[in-house]
């Protein structure tokens, strides 16, 4: 645990982490201060940060389980202590950390007798299990249990729409929010026109990210929401022929905000691996041989660069362009 004495600096606005601790693998706590603020500003920032921390940060969860041997969600299986419903609830509690874009597949395949924990999940390398001791099921007999899993990265809640499926696939309620709770409080000091405020923020996370990481991510998300107000107005002013537009003065975004936005975009592109793009095996192998592993690597190439790769054809380039256009609305330059 880290705890620091709170000192108030009346010269400039600054923040500090005054307490940090990990109560367990699945619970982290952080306490932060922001000061000095003018009267009313602490409440404005505190409310916005609380909403951003709870609703704007993405998390990773198991959202579906599939097994051909399961007749329905509330059935029991001989040799397994838990019911199917209890197993699904245990899968819901598993905490994951990833740079996943969209969804990916994972699996559990174990043989009893013994305990099945999160350690038995076979997942892609870009998905990390925060606590691999989390319990899933207890096998009391020498039987084999195989379950296919779907992992998804999203935000907020995902409520399952059905309880049974004919193909043995069952949706799981997902709480993507890595921040479990947020409190904010205000300390006022000074008198009259010299009155100032200190904002205290308390953040609890599920261990998939630290409270400090959550604070940074929520701040970046809030900045992204407000940046459009600093940019050139996008509205077109049409005349009778509906073709003429009035030129608008270019906006002057603060250089630091522009750099933050650019860095965040590059981090996102680095987090999307080409094996998530549903490429044909031959095209995928050609890209891997050329050290292209992420979407950012691919976007740094032109169509001409791709054609220079060994065994690459014009049809392969067209397939890549179609996928980029369909999923991301972007294109590769010809040269």
Coordinates of N, CA, C and O in Angstrom, one line a residue, residues 11 61 64 93 115 131 149 155 160 173 202-203 218 226 275 277 285 327:
X11 N -0.6 27.4 -6.3 CA 0.0 28.1 -7.5 C -0.6 27.6 -8.8 O -0.9 28.3 -9.7
X61 N -14.8 -9.7 -21.3 CA -15.6 -10.7 -20.6 C -15.8 -11.9 -21.5 O -15.8 -11.8 -22.7
X64 N -20.2 -16.0 -24.0 CA -20.9 -17.2 -24.6 C -20.2 -18.5 -24.3 O -18.9 -18.5 -24.3
X93 N -17.8 -14.7 -13.7 CA -16.9 -14.0 -12.7 C -15.5 -13.9 -13.1 O -14.7 -13.2 -12.4
X115 N -10.4 -30.3 -10.1 CA -11.0 -29.0 -10.1 C -10.6 -28.3 -11.4 O -9.5 -28.3 -11.8
X131 N -6.9 -13.6 -12.6 CA -6.8 -14.5 -11.4 C -7.0 -15.9 -12.0 O -8.2 -16.3 -12.1
X149 N -15.7 -21.2 -25.7 CA -16.0 -19.9 -25.1 C -15.8 -18.8 -26.1 O -15.0 -18.9 -27.0
X155 N -18.1 -2.3 -23.6 CA -18.3 -1.4 -22.4 C -19.7 -1.5 -21.9 O -20.6 -1.9 -22.6
X160 N -28.0 -11.2 -21.5 CA -28.3 -12.3 -22.5 C -29.7 -12.2 -22.9 O -30.6 -11.9 -22.1
X173 N -24.5 -13.2 -19.2 CA -24.5 -11.8 -18.9 C -23.1 -11.3 -18.7 O -22.2 -12.0 -18.1
X202 N -12.1 8.5 -5.2 CA -11.7 7.1 -4.8 C -12.2 6.2 -5.9 O -13.4 6.2 -6.3
X203 N -11.3 5.3 -6.3 CA -11.6 4.4 -7.4 C -11.3 2.9 -7.0 O -10.2 2.7 -6.5
X218 N -10.2 7.2 -18.5 CA -11.5 8.0 -18.5 C -11.2 9.4 -18.9 O -12.0 10.0 -19.6
X226 N -15.0 16.0 -26.0 CA -15.0 17.5 -26.1 C -14.2 18.0 -27.2 O -14.4 19.2 -27.6
X275 N -4.9 -11.6 -37.4 CA -5.6 -12.8 -37.3 C -7.1 -12.6 -36.9 O -7.9 -13.5 -36.8
X277 N -8.8 -10.3 -38.6 CA -9.4 -9.7 -39.8 C -10.1 -10.7 -40.7 O -10.6 -10.3 -41.8
X285 N -0.6 -15.8 -44.0 CA 0.8 -16.3 -43.9 C 1.7 -15.4 -44.7 O 2.9 -15.2 -44.2
X327 N -15.0 -3.2 -42.5 CA -14.9 -3.1 -41.0 C -14.4 -1.8 -40.4 O -14.8 -1.4 -39.3

